[in-house]
GROMACS .gro file of C-alpha atoms in nm:
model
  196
    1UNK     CA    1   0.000   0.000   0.000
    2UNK     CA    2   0.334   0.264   0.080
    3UNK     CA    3   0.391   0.205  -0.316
    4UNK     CA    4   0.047   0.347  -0.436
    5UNK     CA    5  -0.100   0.702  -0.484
    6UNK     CA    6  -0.266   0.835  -0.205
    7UNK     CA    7  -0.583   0.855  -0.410
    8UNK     CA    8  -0.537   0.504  -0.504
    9UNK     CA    9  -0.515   0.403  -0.083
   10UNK     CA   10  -0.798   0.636  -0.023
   11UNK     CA   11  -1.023   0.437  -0.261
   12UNK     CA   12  -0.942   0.116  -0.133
   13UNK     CA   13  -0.937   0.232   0.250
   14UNK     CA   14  -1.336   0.350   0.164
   15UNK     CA   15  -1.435   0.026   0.036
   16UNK     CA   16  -1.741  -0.101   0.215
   17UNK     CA   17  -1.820  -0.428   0.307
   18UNK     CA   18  -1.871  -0.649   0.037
   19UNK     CA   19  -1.780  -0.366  -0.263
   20UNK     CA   20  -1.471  -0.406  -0.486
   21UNK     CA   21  -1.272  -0.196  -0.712
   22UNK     CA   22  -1.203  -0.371  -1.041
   23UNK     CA   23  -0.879  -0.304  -1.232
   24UNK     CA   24  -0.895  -0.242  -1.566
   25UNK     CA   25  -0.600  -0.249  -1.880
   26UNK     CA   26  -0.746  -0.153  -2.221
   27UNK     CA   27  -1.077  -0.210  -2.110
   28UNK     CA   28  -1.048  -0.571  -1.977
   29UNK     CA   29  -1.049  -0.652  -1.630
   30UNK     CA   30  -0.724  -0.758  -1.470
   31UNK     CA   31  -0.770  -0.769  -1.122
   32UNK     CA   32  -1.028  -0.713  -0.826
   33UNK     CA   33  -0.963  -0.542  -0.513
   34UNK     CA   34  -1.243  -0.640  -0.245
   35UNK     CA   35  -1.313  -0.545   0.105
   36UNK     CA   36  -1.184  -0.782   0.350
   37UNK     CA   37  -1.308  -0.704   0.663
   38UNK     CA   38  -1.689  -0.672   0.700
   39UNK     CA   39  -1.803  -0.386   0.955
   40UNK     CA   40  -2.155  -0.339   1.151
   41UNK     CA   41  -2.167  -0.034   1.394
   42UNK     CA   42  -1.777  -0.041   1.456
   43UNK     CA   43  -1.813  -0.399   1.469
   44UNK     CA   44  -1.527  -0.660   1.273
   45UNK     CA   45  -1.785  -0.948   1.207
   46UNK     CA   46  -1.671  -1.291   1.038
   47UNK     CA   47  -1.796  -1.306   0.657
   48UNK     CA   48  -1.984  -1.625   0.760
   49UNK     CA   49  -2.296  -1.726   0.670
   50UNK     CA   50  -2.568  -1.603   0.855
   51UNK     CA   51  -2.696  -1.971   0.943
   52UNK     CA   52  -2.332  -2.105   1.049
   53UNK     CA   53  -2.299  -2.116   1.416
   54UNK     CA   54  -1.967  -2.165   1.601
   55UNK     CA   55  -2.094  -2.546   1.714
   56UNK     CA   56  -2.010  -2.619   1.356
   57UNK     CA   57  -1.695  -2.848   1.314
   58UNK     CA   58  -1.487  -2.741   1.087
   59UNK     CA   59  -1.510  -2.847   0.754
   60UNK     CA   60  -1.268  -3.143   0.604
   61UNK     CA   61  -1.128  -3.051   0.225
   62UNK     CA   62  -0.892  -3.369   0.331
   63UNK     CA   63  -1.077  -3.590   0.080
   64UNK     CA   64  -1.153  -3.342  -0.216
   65UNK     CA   65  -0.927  -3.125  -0.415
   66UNK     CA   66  -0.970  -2.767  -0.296
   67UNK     CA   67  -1.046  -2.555  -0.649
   68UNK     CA   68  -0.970  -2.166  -0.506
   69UNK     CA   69  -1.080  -1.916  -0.814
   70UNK     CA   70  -0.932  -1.586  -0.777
   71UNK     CA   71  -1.194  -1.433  -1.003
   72UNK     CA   72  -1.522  -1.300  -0.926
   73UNK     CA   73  -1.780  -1.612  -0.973
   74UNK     CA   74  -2.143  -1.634  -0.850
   75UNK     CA   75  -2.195  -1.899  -0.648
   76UNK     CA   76  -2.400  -2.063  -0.916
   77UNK     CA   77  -2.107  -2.049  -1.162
   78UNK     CA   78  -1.884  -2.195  -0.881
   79UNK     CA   79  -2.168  -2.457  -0.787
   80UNK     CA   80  -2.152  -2.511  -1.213
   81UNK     CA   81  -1.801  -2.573  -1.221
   82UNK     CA   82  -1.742  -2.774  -0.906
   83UNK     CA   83  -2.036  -3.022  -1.052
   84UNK     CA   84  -1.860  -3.025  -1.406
   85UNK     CA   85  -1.557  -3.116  -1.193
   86UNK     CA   86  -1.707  -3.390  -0.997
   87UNK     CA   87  -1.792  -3.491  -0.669
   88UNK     CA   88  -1.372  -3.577  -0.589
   89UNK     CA   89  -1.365  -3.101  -0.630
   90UNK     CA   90  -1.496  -2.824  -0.444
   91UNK     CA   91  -1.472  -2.483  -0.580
   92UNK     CA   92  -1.436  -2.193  -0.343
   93UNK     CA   93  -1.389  -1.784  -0.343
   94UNK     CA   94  -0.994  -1.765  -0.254
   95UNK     CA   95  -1.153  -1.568   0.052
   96UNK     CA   96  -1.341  -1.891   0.149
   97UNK     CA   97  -1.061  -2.139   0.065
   98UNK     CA   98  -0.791  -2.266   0.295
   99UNK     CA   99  -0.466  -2.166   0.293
  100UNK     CA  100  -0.412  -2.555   0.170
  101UNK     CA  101  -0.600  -2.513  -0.170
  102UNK     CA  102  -0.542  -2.744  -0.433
  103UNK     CA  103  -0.531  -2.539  -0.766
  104UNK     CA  104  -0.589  -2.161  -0.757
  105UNK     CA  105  -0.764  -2.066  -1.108
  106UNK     CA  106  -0.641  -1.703  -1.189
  107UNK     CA  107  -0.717  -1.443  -1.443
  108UNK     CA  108  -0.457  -1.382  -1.735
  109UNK     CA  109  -0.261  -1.049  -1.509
  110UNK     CA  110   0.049  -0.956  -1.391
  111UNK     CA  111   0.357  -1.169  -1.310
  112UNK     CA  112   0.316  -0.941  -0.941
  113UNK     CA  113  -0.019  -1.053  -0.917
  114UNK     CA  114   0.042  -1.445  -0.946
  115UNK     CA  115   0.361  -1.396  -0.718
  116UNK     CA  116   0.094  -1.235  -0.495
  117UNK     CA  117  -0.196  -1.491  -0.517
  118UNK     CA  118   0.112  -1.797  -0.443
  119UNK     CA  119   0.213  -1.642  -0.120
  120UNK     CA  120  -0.169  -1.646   0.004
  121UNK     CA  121  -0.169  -2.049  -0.133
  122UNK     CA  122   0.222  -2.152  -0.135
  123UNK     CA  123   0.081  -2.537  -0.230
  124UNK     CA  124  -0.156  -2.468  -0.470
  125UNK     CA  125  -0.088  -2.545  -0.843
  126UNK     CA  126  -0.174  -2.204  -1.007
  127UNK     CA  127  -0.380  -2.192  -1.338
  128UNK     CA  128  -0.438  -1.910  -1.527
  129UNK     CA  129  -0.761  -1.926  -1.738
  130UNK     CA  130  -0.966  -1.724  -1.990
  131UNK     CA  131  -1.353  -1.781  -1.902
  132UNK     CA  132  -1.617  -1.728  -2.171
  133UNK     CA  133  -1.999  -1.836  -2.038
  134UNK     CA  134  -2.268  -1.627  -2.140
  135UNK     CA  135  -2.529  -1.870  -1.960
  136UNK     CA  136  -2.351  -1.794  -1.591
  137UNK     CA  137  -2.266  -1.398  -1.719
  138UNK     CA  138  -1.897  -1.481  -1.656
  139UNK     CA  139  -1.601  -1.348  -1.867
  140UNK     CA  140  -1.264  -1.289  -1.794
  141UNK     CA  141  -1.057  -1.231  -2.120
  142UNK     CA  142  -0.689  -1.214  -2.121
  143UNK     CA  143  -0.438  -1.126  -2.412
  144UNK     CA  144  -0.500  -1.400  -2.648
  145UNK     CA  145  -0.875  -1.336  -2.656
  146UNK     CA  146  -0.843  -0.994  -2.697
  147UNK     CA  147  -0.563  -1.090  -2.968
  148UNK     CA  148  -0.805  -1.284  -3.158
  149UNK     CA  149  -1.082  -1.031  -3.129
  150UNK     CA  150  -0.872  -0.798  -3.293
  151UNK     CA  151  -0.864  -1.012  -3.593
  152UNK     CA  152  -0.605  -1.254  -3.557
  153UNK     CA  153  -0.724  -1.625  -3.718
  154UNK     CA  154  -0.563  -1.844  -3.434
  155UNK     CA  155  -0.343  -1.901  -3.149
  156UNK     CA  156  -0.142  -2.211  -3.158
  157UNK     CA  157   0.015  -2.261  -2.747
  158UNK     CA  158   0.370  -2.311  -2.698
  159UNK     CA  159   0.535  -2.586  -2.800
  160UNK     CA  160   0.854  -2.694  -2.932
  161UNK     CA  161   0.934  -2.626  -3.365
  162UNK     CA  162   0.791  -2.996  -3.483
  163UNK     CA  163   0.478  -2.967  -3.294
  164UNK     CA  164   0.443  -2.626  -3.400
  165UNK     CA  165   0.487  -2.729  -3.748
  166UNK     CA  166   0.207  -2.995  -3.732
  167UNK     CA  167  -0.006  -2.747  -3.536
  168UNK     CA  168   0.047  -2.451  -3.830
  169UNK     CA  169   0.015  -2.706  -4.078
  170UNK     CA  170  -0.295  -2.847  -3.974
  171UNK     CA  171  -0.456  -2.537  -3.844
  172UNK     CA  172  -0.389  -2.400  -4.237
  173UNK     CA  173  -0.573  -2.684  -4.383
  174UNK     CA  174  -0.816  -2.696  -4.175
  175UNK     CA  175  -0.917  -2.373  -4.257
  176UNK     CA  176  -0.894  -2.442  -4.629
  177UNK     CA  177  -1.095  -2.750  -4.532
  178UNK     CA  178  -1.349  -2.534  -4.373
  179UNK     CA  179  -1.350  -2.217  -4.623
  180UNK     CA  180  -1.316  -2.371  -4.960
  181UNK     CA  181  -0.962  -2.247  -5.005
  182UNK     CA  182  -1.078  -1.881  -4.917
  183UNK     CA  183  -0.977  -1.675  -4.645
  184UNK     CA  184  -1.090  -1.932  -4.339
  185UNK     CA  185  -1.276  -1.816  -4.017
  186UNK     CA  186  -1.093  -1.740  -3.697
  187UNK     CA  187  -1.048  -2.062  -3.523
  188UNK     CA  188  -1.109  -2.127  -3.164
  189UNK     CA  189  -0.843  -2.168  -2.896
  190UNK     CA  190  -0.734  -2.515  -2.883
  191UNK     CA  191  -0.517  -2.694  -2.643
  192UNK     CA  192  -0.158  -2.845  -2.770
  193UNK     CA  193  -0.150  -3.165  -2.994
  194UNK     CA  194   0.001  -3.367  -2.840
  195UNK     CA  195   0.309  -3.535  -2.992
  196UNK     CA  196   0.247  -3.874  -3.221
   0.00000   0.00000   0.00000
């Protein structure tokens, strides 16, 4: 916080509980700053369910793999995703995840940002993910979706010069394949062949 602008501090110091200040780069979201500490009358509260009482025992990720997302997600998109996962996964807000999470599912940001989010979850296997569901209203684009909405035809993912080969090659005829010969429609993002 000593390394920001005072009117940067000052916005993030008048947060209320449960409001957040989105960070923006080119118009897409990179980051959100959210209110930690929920407040009643000059109270500090626990961000707790309003049903949980303190006769609760704790609860036991022992037996799942703990999914933390550090991106805004309703709880019906996390309820979505933890059921597409199966019943071995729970998905949780990284402020409602253990300090043992699993995987921590990131936005496309800064290399400050994932150095950040490890220190909060040093075991966790960080992944950083675009997320495109119009059903859930979720969307969290990062540079190769914004690459490809500026007109680029594909993205082929890293890989070493004979993969990429095969990958060019068969990304340019398939989109002969799909176009007649013609100029061929951007292609979705695909994950790596993998090698024969």
């Amino acid at each position: 916080m000593t390394r920001l602008p005072d009117d940067v501090v000052a916005i993030i110091d008048a947060l209320e509980p449960g409001e957040n200040v989105i960070l923006t780069r080119n118009g897409a979201s990179i980051a959100t700053i959210s209110s930690t500490v929920a407040v009643v009358q000059g109270a500090v509260v626990d961000r707790a369910a309003p049903d949980e009482t303190e006769d609760q025992p704790p609860v036991d990720y022992e037996s799942v793999t703990v999914v933390a997302t550090a991106m805004e997600l309703s709880a019906a998109a996390r309820v979505a995703l933890s059921t597409q996962l199966g019943a071995d996964y729970v998905v949780l807000d990284l402020h409602a995840a253990p300090v043992t999470a699993d995987v921590l599912l990131v936005p496309a940001g800064s290399p400050q940002l994932i150095a950040g989010l490890r220190s909060m979850f040093p075991k966790a296997r960080v992944v950083v993910t675009e997320i495109e569901d119009p059903e859930l209203g979720v969307r969290y684009d990062g540079p190769i979706r914004r690459l490809l909405d500026a007109g680029a035809d594909a993205y082929l993912p890293p890989a070493t010069l004979p993969i990429l080969a095969r990958q060019l090659d068969h990304t340019l005829n398939q989109g002969r394949e799909l176009t007649g010969g013609g100029t061929a429609t951007p292609l979705q993002i695909a994950p790596a062949a993998a090698p024969d």
